[in-house]
CSV table of N, CA, C and O in Angstrom, one decimal:
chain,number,residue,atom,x,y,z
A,22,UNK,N,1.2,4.5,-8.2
A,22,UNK,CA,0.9,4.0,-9.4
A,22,UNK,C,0.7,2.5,-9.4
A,22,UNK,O,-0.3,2.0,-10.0
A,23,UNK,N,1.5,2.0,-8.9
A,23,UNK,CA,1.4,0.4,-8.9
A,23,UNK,C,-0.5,-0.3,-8.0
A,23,UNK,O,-1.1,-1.4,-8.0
A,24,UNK,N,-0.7,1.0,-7.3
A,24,UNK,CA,-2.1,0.0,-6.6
A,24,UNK,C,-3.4,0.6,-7.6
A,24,UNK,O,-4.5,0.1,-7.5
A,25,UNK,N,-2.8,1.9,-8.5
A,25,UNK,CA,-3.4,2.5,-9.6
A,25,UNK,C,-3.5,0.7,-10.4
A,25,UNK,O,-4.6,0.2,-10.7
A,26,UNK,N,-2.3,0.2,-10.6
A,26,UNK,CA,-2.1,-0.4,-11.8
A,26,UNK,C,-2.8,-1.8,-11.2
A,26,UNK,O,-3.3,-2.5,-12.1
A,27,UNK,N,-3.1,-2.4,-9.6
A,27,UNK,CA,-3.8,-3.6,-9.8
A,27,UNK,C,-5.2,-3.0,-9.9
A,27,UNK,O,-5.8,-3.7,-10.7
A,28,UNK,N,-5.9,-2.1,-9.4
A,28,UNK,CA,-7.3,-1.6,-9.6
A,28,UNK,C,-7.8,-1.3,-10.9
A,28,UNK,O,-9.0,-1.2,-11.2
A,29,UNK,N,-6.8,-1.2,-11.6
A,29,UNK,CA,-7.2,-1.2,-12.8
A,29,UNK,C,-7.5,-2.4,-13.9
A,29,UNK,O,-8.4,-2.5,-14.7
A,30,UNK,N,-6.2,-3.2,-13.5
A,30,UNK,CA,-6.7,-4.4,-14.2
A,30,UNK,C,-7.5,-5.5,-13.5
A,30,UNK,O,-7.8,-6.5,-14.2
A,31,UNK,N,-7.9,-5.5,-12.4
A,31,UNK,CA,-9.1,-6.0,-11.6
A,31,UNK,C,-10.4,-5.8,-12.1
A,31,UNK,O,-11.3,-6.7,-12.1
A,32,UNK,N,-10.6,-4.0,-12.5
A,32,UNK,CA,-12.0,-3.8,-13.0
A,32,UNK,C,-11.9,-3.8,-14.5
A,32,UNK,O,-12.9,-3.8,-15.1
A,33,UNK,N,-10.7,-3.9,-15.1
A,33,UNK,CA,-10.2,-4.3,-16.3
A,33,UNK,C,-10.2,-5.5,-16.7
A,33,UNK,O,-10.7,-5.4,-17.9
A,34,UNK,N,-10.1,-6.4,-16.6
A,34,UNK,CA,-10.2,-8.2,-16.7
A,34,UNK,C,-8.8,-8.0,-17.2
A,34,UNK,O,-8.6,-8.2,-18.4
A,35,UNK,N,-7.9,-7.7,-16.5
A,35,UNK,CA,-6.5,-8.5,-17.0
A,35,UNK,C,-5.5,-9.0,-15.8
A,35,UNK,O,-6.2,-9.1,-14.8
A,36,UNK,N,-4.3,-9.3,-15.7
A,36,UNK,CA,-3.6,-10.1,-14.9
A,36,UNK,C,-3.4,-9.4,-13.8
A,36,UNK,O,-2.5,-8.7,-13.5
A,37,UNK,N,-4.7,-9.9,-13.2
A,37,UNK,CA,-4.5,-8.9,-11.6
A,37,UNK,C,-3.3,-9.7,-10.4
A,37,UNK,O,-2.7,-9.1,-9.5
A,38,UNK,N,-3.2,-11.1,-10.6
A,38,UNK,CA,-2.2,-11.9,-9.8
A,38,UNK,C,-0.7,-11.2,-10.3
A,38,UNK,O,0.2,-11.0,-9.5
A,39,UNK,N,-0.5,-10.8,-11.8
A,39,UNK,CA,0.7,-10.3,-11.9
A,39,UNK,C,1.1,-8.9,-11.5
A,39,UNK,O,2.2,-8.6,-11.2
A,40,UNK,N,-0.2,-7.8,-11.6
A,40,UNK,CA,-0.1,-6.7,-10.6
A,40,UNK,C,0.3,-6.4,-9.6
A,40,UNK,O,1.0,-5.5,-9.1
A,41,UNK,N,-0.3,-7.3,-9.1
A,41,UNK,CA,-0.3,-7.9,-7.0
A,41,UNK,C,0.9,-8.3,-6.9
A,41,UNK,O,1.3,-7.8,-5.9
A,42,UNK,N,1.8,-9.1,-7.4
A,42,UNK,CA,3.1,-9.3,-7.7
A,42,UNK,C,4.0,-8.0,-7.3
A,42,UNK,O,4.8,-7.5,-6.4
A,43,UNK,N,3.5,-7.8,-8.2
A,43,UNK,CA,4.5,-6.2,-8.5
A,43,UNK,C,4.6,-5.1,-7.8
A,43,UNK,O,5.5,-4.3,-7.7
A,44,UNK,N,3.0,-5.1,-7.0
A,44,UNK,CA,2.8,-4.4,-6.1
A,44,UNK,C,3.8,-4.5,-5.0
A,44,UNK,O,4.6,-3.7,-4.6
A,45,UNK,N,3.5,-5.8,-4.7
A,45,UNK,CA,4.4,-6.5,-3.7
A,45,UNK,C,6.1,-6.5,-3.4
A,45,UNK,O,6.8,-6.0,-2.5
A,46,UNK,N,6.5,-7.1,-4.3
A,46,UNK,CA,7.9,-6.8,-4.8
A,46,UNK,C,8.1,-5.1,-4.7
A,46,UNK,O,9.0,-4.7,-4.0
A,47,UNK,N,7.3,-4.1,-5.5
A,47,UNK,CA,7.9,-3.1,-5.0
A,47,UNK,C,8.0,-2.5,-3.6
A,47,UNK,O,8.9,-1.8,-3.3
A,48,UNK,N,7.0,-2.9,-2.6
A,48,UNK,CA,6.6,-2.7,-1.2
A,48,UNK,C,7.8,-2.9,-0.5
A,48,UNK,O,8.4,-2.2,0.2
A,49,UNK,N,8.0,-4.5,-0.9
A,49,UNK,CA,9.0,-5.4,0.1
A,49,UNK,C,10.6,-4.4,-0.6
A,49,UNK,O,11.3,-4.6,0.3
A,50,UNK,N,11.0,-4.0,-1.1
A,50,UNK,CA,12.2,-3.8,-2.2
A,50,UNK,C,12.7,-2.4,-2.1
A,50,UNK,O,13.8,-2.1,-1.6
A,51,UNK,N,11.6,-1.5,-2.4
A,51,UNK,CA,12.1,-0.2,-3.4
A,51,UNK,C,10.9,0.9,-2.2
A,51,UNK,O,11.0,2.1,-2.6
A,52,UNK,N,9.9,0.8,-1.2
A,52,UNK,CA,9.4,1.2,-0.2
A,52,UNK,C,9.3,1.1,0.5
A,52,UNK,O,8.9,2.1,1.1
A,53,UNK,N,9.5,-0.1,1.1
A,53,UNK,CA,9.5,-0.5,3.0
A,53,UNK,C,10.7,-0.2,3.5
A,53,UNK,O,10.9,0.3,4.6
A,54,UNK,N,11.6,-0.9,2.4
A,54,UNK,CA,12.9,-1.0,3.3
A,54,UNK,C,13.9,0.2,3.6
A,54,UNK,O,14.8,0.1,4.4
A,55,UNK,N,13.6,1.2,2.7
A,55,UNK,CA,14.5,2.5,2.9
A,55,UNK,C,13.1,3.1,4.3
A,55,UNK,O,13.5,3.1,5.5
A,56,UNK,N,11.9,3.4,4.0
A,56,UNK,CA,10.9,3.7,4.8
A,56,UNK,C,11.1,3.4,6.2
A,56,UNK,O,10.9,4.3,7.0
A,57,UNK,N,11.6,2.2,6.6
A,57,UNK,CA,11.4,1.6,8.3
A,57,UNK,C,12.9,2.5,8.8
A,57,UNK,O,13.2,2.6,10.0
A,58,UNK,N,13.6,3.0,7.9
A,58,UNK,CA,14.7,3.9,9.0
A,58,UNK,C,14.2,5.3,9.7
A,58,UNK,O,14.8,6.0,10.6
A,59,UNK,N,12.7,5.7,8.9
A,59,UNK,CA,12.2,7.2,9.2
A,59,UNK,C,10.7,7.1,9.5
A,59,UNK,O,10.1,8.0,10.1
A,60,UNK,N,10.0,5.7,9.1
A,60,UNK,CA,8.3,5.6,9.5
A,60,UNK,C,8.2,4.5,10.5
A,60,UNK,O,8.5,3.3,10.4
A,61,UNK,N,7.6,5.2,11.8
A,61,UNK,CA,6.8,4.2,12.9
A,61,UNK,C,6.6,2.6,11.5
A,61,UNK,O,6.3,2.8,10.4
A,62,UNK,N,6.9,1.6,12.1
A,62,UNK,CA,7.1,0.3,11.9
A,62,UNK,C,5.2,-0.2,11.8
A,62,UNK,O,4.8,-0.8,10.8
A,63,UNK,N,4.6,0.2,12.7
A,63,UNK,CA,3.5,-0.1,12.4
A,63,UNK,C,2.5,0.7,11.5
A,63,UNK,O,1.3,0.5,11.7
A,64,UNK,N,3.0,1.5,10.6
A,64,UNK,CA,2.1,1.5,9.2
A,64,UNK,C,2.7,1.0,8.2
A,64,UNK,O,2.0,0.9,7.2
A,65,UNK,N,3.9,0.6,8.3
A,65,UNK,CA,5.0,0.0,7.2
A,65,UNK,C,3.7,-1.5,7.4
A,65,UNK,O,2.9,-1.9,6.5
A,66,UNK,N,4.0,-2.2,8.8
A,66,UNK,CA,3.4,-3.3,9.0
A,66,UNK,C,1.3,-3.6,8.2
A,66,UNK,O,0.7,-4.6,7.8
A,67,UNK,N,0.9,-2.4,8.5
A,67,UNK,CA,-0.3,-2.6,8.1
A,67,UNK,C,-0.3,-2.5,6.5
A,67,UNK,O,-1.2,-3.1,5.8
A,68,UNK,N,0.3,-2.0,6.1
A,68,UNK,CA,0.0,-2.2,4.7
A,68,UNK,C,0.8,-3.4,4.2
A,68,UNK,O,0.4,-3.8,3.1
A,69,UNK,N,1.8,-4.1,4.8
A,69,UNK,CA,2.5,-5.3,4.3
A,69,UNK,C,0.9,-6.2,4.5
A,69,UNK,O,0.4,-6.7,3.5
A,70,UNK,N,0.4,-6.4,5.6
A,70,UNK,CA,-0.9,-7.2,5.7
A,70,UNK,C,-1.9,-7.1,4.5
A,70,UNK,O,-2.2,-8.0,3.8
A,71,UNK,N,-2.3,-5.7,4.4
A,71,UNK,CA,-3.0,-5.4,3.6
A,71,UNK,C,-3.0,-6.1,2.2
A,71,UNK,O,-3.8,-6.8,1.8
A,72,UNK,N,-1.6,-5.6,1.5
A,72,UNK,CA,-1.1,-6.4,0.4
A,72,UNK,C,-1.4,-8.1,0.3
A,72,UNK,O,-2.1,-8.7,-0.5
A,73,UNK,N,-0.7,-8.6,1.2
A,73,UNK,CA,-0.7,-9.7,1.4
A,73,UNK,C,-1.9,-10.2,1.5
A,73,UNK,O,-2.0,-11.4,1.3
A,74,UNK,N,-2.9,-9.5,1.9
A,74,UNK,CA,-4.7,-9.6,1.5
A,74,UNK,C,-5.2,-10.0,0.4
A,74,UNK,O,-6.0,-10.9,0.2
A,75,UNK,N,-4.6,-9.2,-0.4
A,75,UNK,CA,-5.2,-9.0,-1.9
A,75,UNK,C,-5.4,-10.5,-2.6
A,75,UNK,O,-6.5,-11.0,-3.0
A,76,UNK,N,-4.1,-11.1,-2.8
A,76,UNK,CA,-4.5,-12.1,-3.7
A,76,UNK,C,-5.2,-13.1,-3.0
A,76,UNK,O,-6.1,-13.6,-3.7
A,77,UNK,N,-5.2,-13.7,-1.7
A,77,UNK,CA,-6.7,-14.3,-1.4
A,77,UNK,C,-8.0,-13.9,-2.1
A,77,UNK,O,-8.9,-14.5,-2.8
A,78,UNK,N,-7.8,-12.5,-1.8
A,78,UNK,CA,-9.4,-11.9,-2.4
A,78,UNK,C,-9.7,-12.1,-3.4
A,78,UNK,O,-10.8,-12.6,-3.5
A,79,UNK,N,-9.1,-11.8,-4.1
A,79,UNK,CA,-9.2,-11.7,-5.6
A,79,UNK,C,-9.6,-13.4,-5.7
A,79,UNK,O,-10.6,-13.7,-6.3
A,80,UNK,N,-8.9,-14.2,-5.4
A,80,UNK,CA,-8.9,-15.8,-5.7
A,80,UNK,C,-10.7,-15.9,-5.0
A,80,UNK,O,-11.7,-16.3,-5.7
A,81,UNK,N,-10.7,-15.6,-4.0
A,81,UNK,CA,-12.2,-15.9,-3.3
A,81,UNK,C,-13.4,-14.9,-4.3
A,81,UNK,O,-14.6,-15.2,-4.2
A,82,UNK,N,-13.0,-14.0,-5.0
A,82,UNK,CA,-13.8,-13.5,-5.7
A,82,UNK,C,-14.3,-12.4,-4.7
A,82,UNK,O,-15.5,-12.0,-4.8
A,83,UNK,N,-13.4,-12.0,-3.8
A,83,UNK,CA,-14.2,-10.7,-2.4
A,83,UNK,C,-15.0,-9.5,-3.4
A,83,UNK,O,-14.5,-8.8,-4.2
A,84,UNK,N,-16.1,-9.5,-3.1
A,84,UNK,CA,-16.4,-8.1,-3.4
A,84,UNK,C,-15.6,-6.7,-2.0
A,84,UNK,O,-16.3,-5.8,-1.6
A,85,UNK,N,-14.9,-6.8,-1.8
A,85,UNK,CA,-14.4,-6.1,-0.5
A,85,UNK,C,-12.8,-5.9,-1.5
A,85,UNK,O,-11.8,-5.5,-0.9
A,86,UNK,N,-12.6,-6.3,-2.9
A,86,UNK,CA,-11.1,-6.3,-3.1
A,86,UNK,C,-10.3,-4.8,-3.6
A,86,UNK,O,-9.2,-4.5,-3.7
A,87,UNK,N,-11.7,-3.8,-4.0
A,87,UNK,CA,-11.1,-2.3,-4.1
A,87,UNK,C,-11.2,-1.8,-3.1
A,87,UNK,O,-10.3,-0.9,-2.9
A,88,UNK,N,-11.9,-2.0,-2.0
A,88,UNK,CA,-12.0,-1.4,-0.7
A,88,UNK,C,-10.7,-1.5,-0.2
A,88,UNK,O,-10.1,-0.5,-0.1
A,89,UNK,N,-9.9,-2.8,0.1
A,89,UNK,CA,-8.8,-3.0,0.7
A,89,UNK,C,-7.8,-2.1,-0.4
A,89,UNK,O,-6.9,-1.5,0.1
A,90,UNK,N,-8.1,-1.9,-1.7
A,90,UNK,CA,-7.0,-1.6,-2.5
A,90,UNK,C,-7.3,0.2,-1.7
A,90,UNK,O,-6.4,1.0,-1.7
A,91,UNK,N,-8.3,0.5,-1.4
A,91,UNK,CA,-8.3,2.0,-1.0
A,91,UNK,C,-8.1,2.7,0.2
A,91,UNK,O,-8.0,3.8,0.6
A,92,UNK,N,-8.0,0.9,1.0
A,92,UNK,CA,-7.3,0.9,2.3
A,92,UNK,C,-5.6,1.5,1.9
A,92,UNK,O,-4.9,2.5,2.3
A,93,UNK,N,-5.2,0.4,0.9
A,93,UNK,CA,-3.7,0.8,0.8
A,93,UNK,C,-3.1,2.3,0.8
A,93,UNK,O,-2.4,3.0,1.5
A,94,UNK,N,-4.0,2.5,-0.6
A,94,UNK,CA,-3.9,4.0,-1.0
A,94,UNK,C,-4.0,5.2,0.3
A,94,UNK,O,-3.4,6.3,0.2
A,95,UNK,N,-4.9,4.8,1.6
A,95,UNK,CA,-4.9,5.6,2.6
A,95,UNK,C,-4.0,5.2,3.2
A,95,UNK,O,-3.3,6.2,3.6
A,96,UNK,N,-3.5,4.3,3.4
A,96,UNK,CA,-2.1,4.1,4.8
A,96,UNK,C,-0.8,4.7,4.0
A,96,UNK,O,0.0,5.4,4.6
A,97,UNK,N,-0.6,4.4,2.4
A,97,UNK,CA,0.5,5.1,2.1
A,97,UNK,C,0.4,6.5,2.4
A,97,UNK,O,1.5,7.0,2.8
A,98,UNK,N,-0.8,7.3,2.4
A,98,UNK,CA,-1.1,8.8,2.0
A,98,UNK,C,-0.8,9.2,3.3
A,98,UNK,O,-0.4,10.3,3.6
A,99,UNK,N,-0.9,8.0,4.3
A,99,UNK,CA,-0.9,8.7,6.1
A,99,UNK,C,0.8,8.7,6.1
A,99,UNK,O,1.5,9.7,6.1
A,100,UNK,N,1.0,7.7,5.9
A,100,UNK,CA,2.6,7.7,5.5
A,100,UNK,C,3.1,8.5,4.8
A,100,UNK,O,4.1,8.8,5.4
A,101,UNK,N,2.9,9.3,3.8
A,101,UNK,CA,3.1,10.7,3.6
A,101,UNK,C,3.2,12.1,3.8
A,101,UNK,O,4.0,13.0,3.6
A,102,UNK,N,1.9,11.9,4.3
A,102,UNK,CA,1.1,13.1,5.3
A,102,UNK,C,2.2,13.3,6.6
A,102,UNK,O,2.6,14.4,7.0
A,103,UNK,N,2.6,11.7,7.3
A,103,UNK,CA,3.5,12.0,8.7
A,103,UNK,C,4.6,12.7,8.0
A,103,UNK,O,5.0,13.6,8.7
A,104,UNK,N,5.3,12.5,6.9
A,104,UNK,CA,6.6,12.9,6.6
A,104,UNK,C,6.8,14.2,6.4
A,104,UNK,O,7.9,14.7,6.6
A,105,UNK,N,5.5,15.1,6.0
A,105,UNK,CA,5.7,16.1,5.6
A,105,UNK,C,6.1,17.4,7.1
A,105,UNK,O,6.0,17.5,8.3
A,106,UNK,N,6.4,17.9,6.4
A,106,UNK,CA,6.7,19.1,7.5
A,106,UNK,C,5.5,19.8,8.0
A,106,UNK,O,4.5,19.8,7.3
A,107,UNK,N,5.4,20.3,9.1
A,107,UNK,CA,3.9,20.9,8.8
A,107,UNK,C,4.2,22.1,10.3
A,107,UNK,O,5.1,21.7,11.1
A,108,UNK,N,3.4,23.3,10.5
A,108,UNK,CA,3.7,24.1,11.5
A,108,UNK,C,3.2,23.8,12.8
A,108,UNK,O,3.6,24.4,13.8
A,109,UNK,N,1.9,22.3,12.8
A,109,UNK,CA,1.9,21.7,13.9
A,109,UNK,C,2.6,21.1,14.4
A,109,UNK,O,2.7,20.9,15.6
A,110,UNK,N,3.5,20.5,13.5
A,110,UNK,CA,4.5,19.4,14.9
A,110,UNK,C,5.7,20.8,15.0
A,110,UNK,O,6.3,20.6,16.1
A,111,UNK,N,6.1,21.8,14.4
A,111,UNK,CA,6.9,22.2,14.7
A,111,UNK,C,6.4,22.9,16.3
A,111,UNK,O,7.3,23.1,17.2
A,112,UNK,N,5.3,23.1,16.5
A,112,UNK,CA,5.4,24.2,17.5
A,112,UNK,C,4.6,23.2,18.5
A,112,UNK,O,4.3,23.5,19.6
């Protein structure tokens, strides 16, 4: 929801710096840090970059700044995808 909530106010005209905030803070807080005891370190790492992307972009005016936001949305979803159980890793 929170990369719901900066794409939205990005194509919305509202406080996309305070989204990206929040984004952030929840990443660093309440998702990375319980995450790095059970997820390979390097998708935790690629989307810490990614984030950390955004508000340049947005400041330079990137037309590239929902792409990156759909980058996010896929590295969480891989990060999900690894956690789940599935009958290939079992066998």
């Amino acid at each position: 929801g929170k990369i719901e909530a900066v794409v939205d106010a990005y194509e919305g005209g509202g406080d996309v710096g305070a989204k990206i905030s929040e984004l952030q803070n929840f990443f660093e807080h309440d998702y990375a840090r319980p995450l790095r005891l059970l997820v390979n370190d390097d998708y935790l790492a690629e989307m810490s970059v990614t984030i950390a992307r955004l508000e340049p972009m947005r400041e330079a005016g990137c037309d590239e700044f929902t792409a990156e936001c759909e980058a996010l949305r896929a590295a969480a979803r891989r990060i999900y995808l690894s956690e789940v159980p599935s009958l290939e890793r079992v066998m």
